[in-house]
Amino acid sequence: MVDFHKAIRAKYDTVVSINGDTEETIVAKDKDGNNVTIDWTEIKSWVDPSEYADKRVKQYPGILEFVEAYTEKEIGGSSTKWDAYVTKYNKVRSDNPKG
């Protein structure tokens, strides 16, 4: 689903304020307080270029998992947890490719 506020700010560089949350209620204004006319077809078809990164951040293994896996590998000599960590990390990257 398109983040209307983010899409409007990306497409209309003159917009300084946006009020409302839906197509029917959103009012975008420029620096002089004038309404900015929104092309909703353009906004609805907008693709967030950083969407893949947002998804990756939510899915990556946590830092604690990294530290435990790395420590086990470096100190204990076992790479079992490290291999599992790398597999998870790479899966997140392949599941969420850059646009």
mmCIF file of N, CA, C and O in Angstrom:
data_model
loop_
_atom_site.group_PDB
_atom_site.id
_atom_site.type_symbol
_atom_site.label_atom_id
_atom_site.label_comp_id
_atom_site.label_asym_id
_atom_site.label_seq_id
_atom_site.Cartn_x
_atom_site.Cartn_y
_atom_site.Cartn_z
ATOM 1 N N MET A 1 0.840 -1.184 0.000
ATOM 2 C CA MET A 1 0.000 0.000 0.000
ATOM 3 C C MET A 1 0.884 1.246 0.000
ATOM 4 O O MET A 1 1.894 1.304 0.686
ATOM 5 N N VAL A 2 0.492 2.214 -0.758
ATOM 6 C CA VAL A 2 1.268 3.441 -0.890
ATOM 7 C C VAL A 2 1.110 4.311 0.362
ATOM 8 O O VAL A 2 0.002 4.519 0.857
ATOM 9 N N ASP A 3 2.224 4.798 0.862
ATOM 10 C CA ASP A 3 2.216 5.785 1.937
ATOM 11 C C ASP A 3 1.952 7.127 1.261
ATOM 12 O O ASP A 3 2.851 7.710 0.638
ATOM 13 N N PHE A 4 0.701 7.610 1.343
ATOM 14 C CA PHE A 4 0.312 8.819 0.619
ATOM 15 C C PHE A 4 1.195 10.016 0.965
ATOM 16 O O PHE A 4 1.615 10.761 0.087
ATOM 17 N N HIS A 5 1.467 10.208 2.237
ATOM 18 C CA HIS A 5 2.270 11.364 2.649
ATOM 19 C C HIS A 5 3.667 11.294 2.035
ATOM 20 O O HIS A 5 4.180 12.285 1.505
ATOM 21 N N LYS A 6 4.281 10.124 2.093
ATOM 22 C CA LYS A 6 5.630 9.952 1.544
ATOM 23 C C LYS A 6 5.619 10.147 0.024
ATOM 24 O O LYS A 6 6.507 10.789 -0.534
ATOM 25 N N ALA A 7 4.614 9.600 -0.637
ATOM 26 C CA ALA A 7 4.506 9.729 -2.095
ATOM 27 C C ALA A 7 4.297 11.185 -2.504
ATOM 28 O O ALA A 7 4.925 11.666 -3.456
ATOM 29 N N ILE A 8 3.441 11.890 -1.794
ATOM 30 C CA ILE A 8 3.180 13.299 -2.112
ATOM 31 C C ILE A 8 4.455 14.122 -1.941
ATOM 32 O O ILE A 8 4.813 14.924 -2.801
ATOM 33 N N ARG A 9 5.165 13.892 -0.854
ATOM 34 C CA ARG A 9 6.411 14.642 -0.625
ATOM 35 C C ARG A 9 7.462 14.312 -1.691
ATOM 36 O O ARG A 9 8.232 15.176 -2.099
ATOM 37 N N ALA A 10 7.472 13.062 -2.161
ATOM 38 C CA ALA A 10 8.435 12.664 -3.200
ATOM 39 C C ALA A 10 8.091 13.286 -4.545
ATOM 40 O O ALA A 10 8.983 13.658 -5.314
ATOM 41 N N LYS A 11 6.810 13.398 -4.845
ATOM 42 C CA LYS A 11 6.377 13.873 -6.161
ATOM 43 C C LYS A 11 6.193 15.387 -6.239
ATOM 44 O O LYS A 11 6.267 15.961 -7.317
ATOM 45 N N TYR A 12 5.926 16.028 -5.132
ATOM 46 C CA TYR A 12 5.641 17.465 -5.128
ATOM 47 C C TYR A 12 6.591 18.170 -4.168
ATOM 48 O O TYR A 12 6.330 18.244 -2.963
ATOM 49 N N ASP A 13 7.674 18.708 -4.695
ATOM 50 C CA ASP A 13 8.680 19.320 -3.831
ATOM 51 C C ASP A 13 8.246 20.663 -3.243
ATOM 52 O O ASP A 13 8.913 21.207 -2.371
ATOM 53 N N THR A 14 7.121 21.191 -3.686
ATOM 54 C CA THR A 14 6.639 22.456 -3.126
ATOM 55 C C THR A 14 5.770 22.243 -1.882
ATOM 56 O O THR A 14 5.476 23.197 -1.168
ATOM 57 N N VAL A 15 5.375 21.020 -1.611
ATOM 58 C CA VAL A 15 4.514 20.733 -0.460
ATOM 59 C C VAL A 15 5.317 20.840 0.834
ATOM 60 O O VAL A 15 6.382 20.252 0.962
ATOM 61 N N VAL A 16 4.762 21.614 1.782
ATOM 62 C CA VAL A 16 5.411 21.750 3.089
ATOM 63 C C VAL A 16 4.552 21.196 4.219
ATOM 64 O O VAL A 16 5.054 20.951 5.309
ATOM 65 N N SER A 17 3.256 21.008 3.953
ATOM 66 C CA SER A 17 2.399 20.412 4.984
ATOM 67 C C SER A 17 1.316 19.556 4.328
ATOM 68 O O SER A 17 0.851 19.857 3.226
ATOM 69 N N ILE A 18 0.998 18.470 5.022
ATOM 70 C CA ILE A 18 -0.048 17.557 4.555
ATOM 71 C C ILE A 18 -0.921 17.227 5.753
ATOM 72 O O ILE A 18 -0.424 16.806 6.796
ATOM 73 N N ASN A 19 -2.224 17.419 5.580
ATOM 74 C CA ASN A 19 -3.181 17.042 6.617
ATOM 75 C C ASN A 19 -4.155 16.041 6.025
ATOM 76 O O ASN A 19 -4.556 16.170 4.871
ATOM 77 N N GLY A 20 -4.542 15.056 6.829
ATOM 78 C CA GLY A 20 -5.456 14.025 6.381
ATOM 79 C C GLY A 20 -4.716 12.734 6.100
ATOM 80 O O GLY A 20 -3.484 12.708 6.012
ATOM 81 N N ASP A 21 -5.492 11.646 5.947
ATOM 82 C CA ASP A 21 -4.875 10.333 5.772
ATOM 83 C C ASP A 21 -5.370 9.572 4.552
ATOM 84 O O ASP A 21 -4.796 8.550 4.198
ATOM 85 N N THR A 22 -6.440 10.020 3.949
ATOM 86 C CA THR A 22 -7.004 9.310 2.800
ATOM 87 C C THR A 22 -7.072 10.243 1.605
ATOM 88 O O THR A 22 -6.971 11.465 1.742
ATOM 89 N N GLU A 23 -7.304 9.666 0.453
ATOM 90 C CA GLU A 23 -7.419 10.465 -0.766
ATOM 91 C C GLU A 23 -8.496 11.539 -0.602
ATOM 92 O O GLU A 23 -8.352 12.664 -1.081
ATOM 93 N N GLU A 24 -9.553 11.197 0.076
ATOM 94 C CA GLU A 24 -10.677 12.123 0.245
ATOM 95 C C GLU A 24 -10.390 13.235 1.252
ATOM 96 O O GLU A 24 -10.962 14.319 1.172
ATOM 97 N N THR A 25 -9.503 12.966 2.212
ATOM 98 C CA THR A 25 -9.288 13.950 3.287
ATOM 99 C C THR A 25 -7.956 14.688 3.221
ATOM 100 O O THR A 25 -7.777 15.684 3.914
ATOM 101 N N ILE A 26 -7.041 14.237 2.393
ATOM 102 C CA ILE A 26 -5.719 14.874 2.359
ATOM 103 C C ILE A 26 -5.782 16.247 1.694
ATOM 104 O O ILE A 26 -6.368 16.416 0.627
ATOM 105 N N VAL A 27 -5.152 17.208 2.384
ATOM 106 C CA VAL A 27 -4.970 18.557 1.852
ATOM 107 C C VAL A 27 -3.482 18.853 1.972
ATOM 108 O O VAL A 27 -2.914 18.823 3.059
ATOM 109 N N ALA A 28 -2.852 19.106 0.833
ATOM 110 C CA ALA A 28 -1.424 19.438 0.798
ATOM 111 C C ALA A 28 -1.285 20.922 0.509
ATOM 112 O O ALA A 28 -1.973 21.462 -0.348
ATOM 113 N N LYS A 29 -0.368 21.565 1.236
ATOM 114 C CA LYS A 29 -0.190 23.013 1.076
ATOM 115 C C LYS A 29 1.276 23.346 0.809
ATOM 116 O O LYS A 29 2.174 22.656 1.271
ATOM 117 N N ASP A 30 1.474 24.437 0.055
ATOM 118 C CA ASP A 30 2.828 24.920 -0.208
ATOM 119 C C ASP A 30 3.234 25.906 0.877
ATOM 120 O O ASP A 30 2.484 26.149 1.828
ATOM 121 N N LYS A 31 4.421 26.510 0.737
ATOM 122 C CA LYS A 31 4.948 27.403 1.778
ATOM 123 C C LYS A 31 4.097 28.647 1.996
ATOM 124 O O LYS A 31 4.139 29.260 3.061
ATOM 125 N N ASP A 32 3.295 29.015 0.991
ATOM 126 C CA ASP A 32 2.435 30.190 1.121
ATOM 127 C C ASP A 32 1.042 29.843 1.636
ATOM 128 O O ASP A 32 0.171 30.712 1.718
ATOM 129 N N GLY A 33 0.818 28.556 1.939
ATOM 130 C CA GLY A 33 -0.484 28.131 2.434
ATOM 131 C C GLY A 33 -1.486 27.816 1.342
ATOM 132 O O GLY A 33 -2.661 27.579 1.621
ATOM 133 N N ASN A 34 -1.031 27.807 0.098
ATOM 134 C CA ASN A 34 -1.920 27.482 -1.020
ATOM 135 C C ASN A 34 -2.055 25.964 -1.161
ATOM 136 O O ASN A 34 -1.088 25.226 -0.961
ATOM 137 N N ASN A 35 -3.262 25.522 -1.531
ATOM 138 C CA ASN A 35 -3.479 24.101 -1.783
ATOM 139 C C ASN A 35 -2.686 23.663 -3.012
ATOM 140 O O ASN A 35 -2.622 24.384 -4.004
ATOM 141 N N VAL A 36 -2.085 22.470 -2.935
ATOM 142 C CA VAL A 36 -1.375 21.871 -4.062
ATOM 143 C C VAL A 36 -2.284 20.796 -4.638
ATOM 144 O O VAL A 36 -2.775 19.936 -3.915
ATOM 145 N N THR A 37 -2.543 20.878 -5.937
ATOM 146 C CA THR A 37 -3.402 19.905 -6.602
ATOM 147 C C THR A 37 -2.631 18.593 -6.766
ATOM 148 O O THR A 37 -1.523 18.581 -7.303
ATOM 149 N N ILE A 38 -3.229 17.523 -6.299
ATOM 150 C CA ILE A 38 -2.583 16.205 -6.306
ATOM 151 C C ILE A 38 -3.154 15.358 -7.447
ATOM 152 O O ILE A 38 -4.364 15.245 -7.600
ATOM 153 N N ASP A 39 -2.270 14.767 -8.227
ATOM 154 C CA ASP A 39 -2.665 13.799 -9.263
ATOM 155 C C ASP A 39 -2.675 12.432 -8.578
ATOM 156 O O ASP A 39 -1.625 11.807 -8.398
ATOM 157 N N TRP A 40 -3.843 11.973 -8.198
ATOM 158 C CA TRP A 40 -3.955 10.740 -7.416
ATOM 159 C C TRP A 40 -3.564 9.492 -8.191
ATOM 160 O O TRP A 40 -3.106 8.515 -7.618
ATOM 161 N N THR A 41 -3.704 9.523 -9.502
ATOM 162 C CA THR A 41 -3.256 8.384 -10.310
ATOM 163 C C THR A 41 -1.752 8.225 -10.157
ATOM 164 O O THR A 41 -1.241 7.117 -9.971
ATOM 165 N N GLU A 42 -1.042 9.329 -10.203
ATOM 166 C CA GLU A 42 0.412 9.322 -10.049
ATOM 167 C C GLU A 42 0.811 8.871 -8.638
ATOM 168 O O GLU A 42 1.725 8.065 -8.469
ATOM 169 N N ILE A 43 0.096 9.360 -7.641
ATOM 170 C CA ILE A 43 0.411 9.015 -6.255
ATOM 171 C C ILE A 43 0.153 7.530 -5.993
ATOM 172 O O ILE A 43 0.973 6.846 -5.390
ATOM 173 N N LYS A 44 -0.966 7.020 -6.468
ATOM 174 C CA LYS A 44 -1.302 5.609 -6.230
ATOM 175 C C LYS A 44 -0.358 4.653 -6.942
ATOM 176 O O LYS A 44 -0.184 3.515 -6.511
ATOM 177 N N SER A 45 0.257 5.099 -8.025
ATOM 178 C CA SER A 45 1.164 4.215 -8.765
ATOM 179 C C SER A 45 2.622 4.391 -8.333
ATOM 180 O O SER A 45 3.499 3.675 -8.805
ATOM 181 N N TRP A 46 2.887 5.309 -7.410
ATOM 182 C CA TRP A 46 4.242 5.568 -6.941
ATOM 183 C C TRP A 46 4.794 4.350 -6.210
ATOM 184 O O TRP A 46 4.115 3.707 -5.419
ATOM 185 N N VAL A 47 6.040 4.038 -6.497
ATOM 186 C CA VAL A 47 6.721 2.934 -5.817
ATOM 187 C C VAL A 47 7.849 3.529 -4.986
ATOM 188 O O VAL A 47 8.719 4.239 -5.514
ATOM 189 N N ASP A 48 7.827 3.251 -3.711
ATOM 190 C CA ASP A 48 8.833 3.762 -2.788
ATOM 191 C C ASP A 48 10.178 3.102 -3.096
ATOM 192 O O ASP A 48 10.317 1.885 -2.964
ATOM 193 N N PRO A 49 11.180 3.879 -3.510
ATOM 194 C CA PRO A 49 12.459 3.282 -3.865
ATOM 195 C C PRO A 49 13.201 2.661 -2.684
ATOM 196 O O PRO A 49 14.099 1.854 -2.865
ATOM 197 N N SER A 50 12.822 3.004 -1.469
ATOM 198 C CA SER A 50 13.490 2.430 -0.293
ATOM 199 C C SER A 50 12.655 1.350 0.391
ATOM 200 O O SER A 50 13.000 0.900 1.480
ATOM 201 N N GLU A 51 11.585 0.918 -0.252
ATOM 202 C CA GLU A 51 10.713 -0.086 0.356
ATOM 203 C C GLU A 51 11.467 -1.372 0.688
ATOM 204 O O GLU A 51 11.265 -1.972 1.735
ATOM 205 N N TYR A 52 12.344 -1.805 -0.223
ATOM 206 C CA TYR A 52 13.100 -3.028 0.023
ATOM 207 C C TYR A 52 13.928 -2.896 1.305
ATOM 208 O O TYR A 52 14.054 -3.833 2.087
ATOM 209 N N ALA A 53 14.511 -1.727 1.529
ATOM 210 C CA ALA A 53 15.361 -1.513 2.706
ATOM 211 C C ALA A 53 14.532 -1.561 3.984
ATOM 212 O O ALA A 53 14.971 -2.141 4.988
ATOM 213 N N ASP A 54 13.345 -0.976 3.960
ATOM 214 C CA ASP A 54 12.470 -1.017 5.128
ATOM 215 C C ASP A 54 12.097 -2.448 5.475
ATOM 216 O O ASP A 54 12.079 -2.836 6.647
ATOM 217 N N LYS A 55 11.797 -3.247 4.462
ATOM 218 C CA LYS A 55 11.451 -4.651 4.699
ATOM 219 C C LYS A 55 12.647 -5.419 5.253
ATOM 220 O O LYS A 55 12.505 -6.235 6.160
ATOM 221 N N ARG A 56 13.831 -5.152 4.700
ATOM 222 C CA ARG A 56 15.025 -5.843 5.171
ATOM 223 C C ARG A 56 15.290 -5.556 6.643
ATOM 224 O O ARG A 56 15.584 -6.453 7.413
ATOM 225 N N VAL A 57 15.195 -4.297 7.021
ATOM 226 C CA VAL A 57 15.488 -3.904 8.397
ATOM 227 C C VAL A 57 14.610 -4.677 9.384
ATOM 228 O O VAL A 57 15.079 -5.138 10.424
ATOM 229 N N LYS A 58 13.353 -4.851 9.037
ATOM 230 C CA LYS A 58 12.420 -5.562 9.925
ATOM 231 C C LYS A 58 12.702 -7.060 9.995
ATOM 232 O O LYS A 58 12.348 -7.708 10.963
ATOM 233 N N GLN A 59 13.321 -7.621 8.956
ATOM 234 C CA GLN A 59 13.502 -9.061 8.885
ATOM 235 C C GLN A 59 14.909 -9.553 9.239
ATOM 236 O O GLN A 59 15.087 -10.736 9.517
ATOM 237 N N TYR A 60 15.898 -8.668 9.215
ATOM 238 C CA TYR A 60 17.261 -9.107 9.518
ATOM 239 C C TYR A 60 17.341 -9.700 10.921
ATOM 240 O O TYR A 60 16.643 -9.259 11.829
ATOM 241 N N PRO A 61 18.223 -10.697 11.102
ATOM 242 C CA PRO A 61 18.444 -11.218 12.453
ATOM 243 C C PRO A 61 18.961 -10.093 13.352
ATOM 244 O O PRO A 61 19.616 -9.161 12.877
ATOM 245 N N GLY A 62 18.685 -10.198 14.630
ATOM 246 C CA GLY A 62 19.072 -9.157 15.567
ATOM 247 C C GLY A 62 20.565 -9.121 15.862
ATOM 248 O O GLY A 62 21.306 -10.062 15.578
ATOM 249 N N ILE A 63 20.997 -8.022 16.459
ATOM 250 C CA ILE A 63 22.405 -7.826 16.776
ATOM 251 C C ILE A 63 22.880 -8.848 17.803
ATOM 252 O O ILE A 63 24.027 -9.320 17.739
ATOM 253 N N LEU A 64 22.033 -9.222 18.741
ATOM 254 C CA LEU A 64 22.422 -10.219 19.735
ATOM 255 C C LEU A 64 22.722 -11.552 19.061
ATOM 256 O O LEU A 64 23.709 -12.219 19.387
ATOM 257 N N GLU A 65 21.899 -11.929 18.098
ATOM 258 C CA GLU A 65 22.134 -13.161 17.355
ATOM 259 C C GLU A 65 23.475 -13.090 16.607
ATOM 260 O O GLU A 65 24.228 -14.060 16.564
ATOM 261 N N PHE A 66 23.763 -11.940 16.046
ATOM 262 C CA PHE A 66 25.042 -11.744 15.361
ATOM 263 C C PHE A 66 26.206 -11.915 16.330
ATOM 264 O O PHE A 66 27.176 -12.634 16.054
ATOM 265 N N VAL A 67 26.137 -11.234 17.476
ATOM 266 C CA VAL A 67 27.232 -11.272 18.446
ATOM 267 C C VAL A 67 27.467 -12.694 18.948
ATOM 268 O O VAL A 67 28.608 -13.158 19.026
ATOM 269 N N GLU A 68 26.384 -13.398 19.270
ATOM 270 C CA GLU A 68 26.526 -14.775 19.745
ATOM 271 C C GLU A 68 27.158 -15.666 18.676
ATOM 272 O O GLU A 68 28.056 -16.464 18.966
ATOM 273 N N ALA A 69 26.690 -15.531 17.458
ATOM 274 C CA ALA A 69 27.207 -16.368 16.374
ATOM 275 C C ALA A 69 28.670 -16.050 16.090
ATOM 276 O O ALA A 69 29.497 -16.954 15.937
ATOM 277 N N TYR A 70 28.987 -14.775 16.038
ATOM 278 C CA TYR A 70 30.361 -14.360 15.751
ATOM 279 C C TYR A 70 31.303 -14.804 16.870
ATOM 280 O O TYR A 70 32.401 -15.309 16.619
ATOM 281 N N THR A 71 30.865 -14.603 18.097
ATOM 282 C CA THR A 71 31.689 -14.987 19.247
ATOM 283 C C THR A 71 31.935 -16.483 19.262
ATOM 284 O O THR A 71 33.057 -16.940 19.483
ATOM 285 N N GLU A 72 30.888 -17.267 19.024
ATOM 286 C CA GLU A 72 31.048 -18.722 19.007
ATOM 287 C C GLU A 72 32.060 -19.132 17.947
ATOM 288 O O GLU A 72 32.913 -19.986 18.163
ATOM 289 N N LYS A 73 31.985 -18.490 16.792
ATOM 290 C CA LYS A 73 32.890 -18.814 15.687
ATOM 291 C C LYS A 73 34.333 -18.420 16.017
ATOM 292 O O LYS A 73 35.264 -19.192 15.819
ATOM 293 N N GLU A 74 34.515 -17.211 16.536
ATOM 294 C CA GLU A 74 35.858 -16.696 16.778
ATOM 295 C C GLU A 74 36.521 -17.283 18.014
ATOM 296 O O GLU A 74 37.713 -17.560 18.009
ATOM 297 N N ILE A 75 35.766 -17.463 19.072
ATOM 298 C CA ILE A 75 36.346 -17.943 20.322
ATOM 299 C C ILE A 75 36.240 -19.465 20.446
ATOM 300 O O ILE A 75 37.190 -20.133 20.805
ATOM 301 N N GLY A 76 35.060 -19.966 20.134
ATOM 302 C CA GLY A 76 34.824 -21.393 20.324
ATOM 303 C C GLY A 76 35.233 -22.253 19.151
ATOM 304 O O GLY A 76 35.355 -23.466 19.268
ATOM 305 N N GLY A 77 35.429 -21.639 18.003
ATOM 306 C CA GLY A 77 35.841 -22.397 16.841
ATOM 307 C C GLY A 77 34.713 -23.062 16.069
ATOM 308 O O GLY A 77 34.905 -23.567 14.981
ATOM 309 N N SER A 78 33.494 -23.043 16.617
ATOM 310 C CA SER A 78 32.366 -23.654 15.922
ATOM 311 C C SER A 78 31.678 -22.608 15.044
ATOM 312 O O SER A 78 31.489 -21.471 15.454
ATOM 313 N N SER A 79 31.338 -23.006 13.851
ATOM 314 C CA SER A 79 30.689 -22.051 12.956
ATOM 315 C C SER A 79 29.218 -22.376 12.729
ATOM 316 O O SER A 79 28.590 -21.821 11.840
ATOM 317 N N THR A 80 28.646 -23.253 13.558
ATOM 318 C CA THR A 80 27.247 -23.655 13.378
ATOM 319 C C THR A 80 26.296 -22.458 13.454
ATOM 320 O O THR A 80 25.489 -22.247 12.551
ATOM 321 N N LYS A 81 26.385 -21.683 14.525
ATOM 322 C CA LYS A 81 25.508 -20.517 14.673
ATOM 323 C C LYS A 81 25.830 -19.468 13.611
ATOM 324 O O LYS A 81 24.945 -18.797 13.097
ATOM 325 N N TRP A 82 27.119 -19.304 13.293
ATOM 326 C CA TRP A 82 27.519 -18.319 12.290
ATOM 327 C C TRP A 82 26.929 -18.673 10.929
ATOM 328 O O TRP A 82 26.387 -17.823 10.240
ATOM 329 N N ASP A 83 27.033 -19.925 10.549
ATOM 330 C CA ASP A 83 26.482 -20.359 9.267
ATOM 331 C C ASP A 83 24.972 -20.131 9.213
ATOM 332 O O ASP A 83 24.442 -19.684 8.196
ATOM 333 N N ALA A 84 24.284 -20.418 10.325
ATOM 334 C CA ALA A 84 22.836 -20.200 10.386
ATOM 335 C C ALA A 84 22.520 -18.707 10.267
ATOM 336 O O ALA A 84 21.570 -18.316 9.575
ATOM 337 N N TYR A 85 23.325 -17.880 10.943
ATOM 338 C CA TYR A 85 23.124 -16.433 10.882
ATOM 339 C C TYR A 85 23.293 -15.930 9.447
ATOM 340 O O TYR A 85 22.455 -15.186 8.932
ATOM 341 N N VAL A 86 24.361 -16.327 8.796
ATOM 342 C CA VAL A 86 24.635 -15.893 7.426
ATOM 343 C C VAL A 86 23.531 -16.361 6.478
ATOM 344 O O VAL A 86 23.098 -15.615 5.591
ATOM 345 N N THR A 87 23.039 -17.564 6.678
ATOM 346 C CA THR A 87 21.945 -18.088 5.852
ATOM 347 C C THR A 87 20.701 -17.224 6.001
ATOM 348 O O THR A 87 20.068 -16.845 5.009
ATOM 349 N N LYS A 88 20.340 -16.876 7.241
ATOM 350 C CA LYS A 88 19.173 -16.005 7.485
ATOM 351 C C LYS A 88 19.369 -14.641 6.833
ATOM 352 O O LYS A 88 18.476 -14.102 6.191
ATOM 353 N N TYR A 89 20.563 -14.082 7.032
ATOM 354 C CA TYR A 89 20.880 -12.762 6.496
ATOM 355 C C TYR A 89 20.751 -12.751 4.971
ATOM 356 O O TYR A 89 20.121 -11.871 4.392
ATOM 357 N N ASN A 90 21.328 -13.738 4.331
ATOM 358 C CA ASN A 90 21.276 -13.808 2.871
ATOM 359 C C ASN A 90 19.867 -14.055 2.351
ATOM 360 O O ASN A 90 19.493 -13.560 1.288
ATOM 361 N N LYS A 91 19.052 -14.803 3.108
ATOM 362 C CA LYS A 91 17.671 -15.046 2.701
ATOM 363 C C LYS A 91 16.876 -13.734 2.709
ATOM 364 O O LYS A 91 16.095 -13.474 1.799
ATOM 365 N N VAL A 92 17.080 -12.927 3.733
ATOM 366 C CA VAL A 92 16.401 -11.622 3.789
ATOM 367 C C VAL A 92 16.776 -10.789 2.566
ATOM 368 O O VAL A 92 15.918 -10.179 1.927
ATOM 369 N N ARG A 93 18.036 -10.791 2.213
ATOM 370 C CA ARG A 93 18.491 -10.012 1.048
ATOM 371 C C ARG A 93 17.879 -10.550 -0.249
ATOM 372 O O ARG A 93 17.447 -9.782 -1.102
ATOM 373 N N SER A 94 17.826 -11.872 -0.395
ATOM 374 C CA SER A 94 17.274 -12.428 -1.637
ATOM 375 C C SER A 94 15.755 -12.289 -1.701
ATOM 376 O O SER A 94 15.192 -12.124 -2.777
ATOM 377 N N ASP A 95 15.096 -12.319 -0.552
ATOM 378 C CA ASP A 95 13.636 -12.144 -0.516
ATOM 379 C C ASP A 95 13.208 -10.711 -0.763
ATOM 380 O O ASP A 95 12.050 -10.438 -1.108
ATOM 381 N N ASN A 96 14.121 -9.756 -0.539
ATOM 382 C CA ASN A 96 13.813 -8.328 -0.677
ATOM 383 C C ASN A 96 14.881 -7.654 -1.534
ATOM 384 O O ASN A 96 15.677 -6.843 -1.045
ATOM 385 N N PRO A 97 14.912 -7.943 -2.833
ATOM 386 C CA PRO A 97 15.950 -7.383 -3.711
ATOM 387 C C PRO A 97 15.798 -5.872 -3.871
ATOM 388 O O PRO A 97 14.704 -5.329 -3.726
ATOM 389 N N LYS A 98 16.902 -5.233 -4.177
ATOM 390 C CA LYS A 98 16.861 -3.799 -4.465
ATOM 391 C C LYS A 98 16.014 -3.576 -5.711
ATOM 392 O O LYS A 98 16.043 -4.381 -6.625
ATOM 393 N N GLY A 99 15.259 -2.488 -5.659
ATOM 394 C CA GLY A 99 14.342 -2.145 -6.752
ATOM 395 C C GLY A 99 15.000 -2.112 -8.048
ATOM 396 O O GLY A 99 14.749 -2.372 -9.106
#
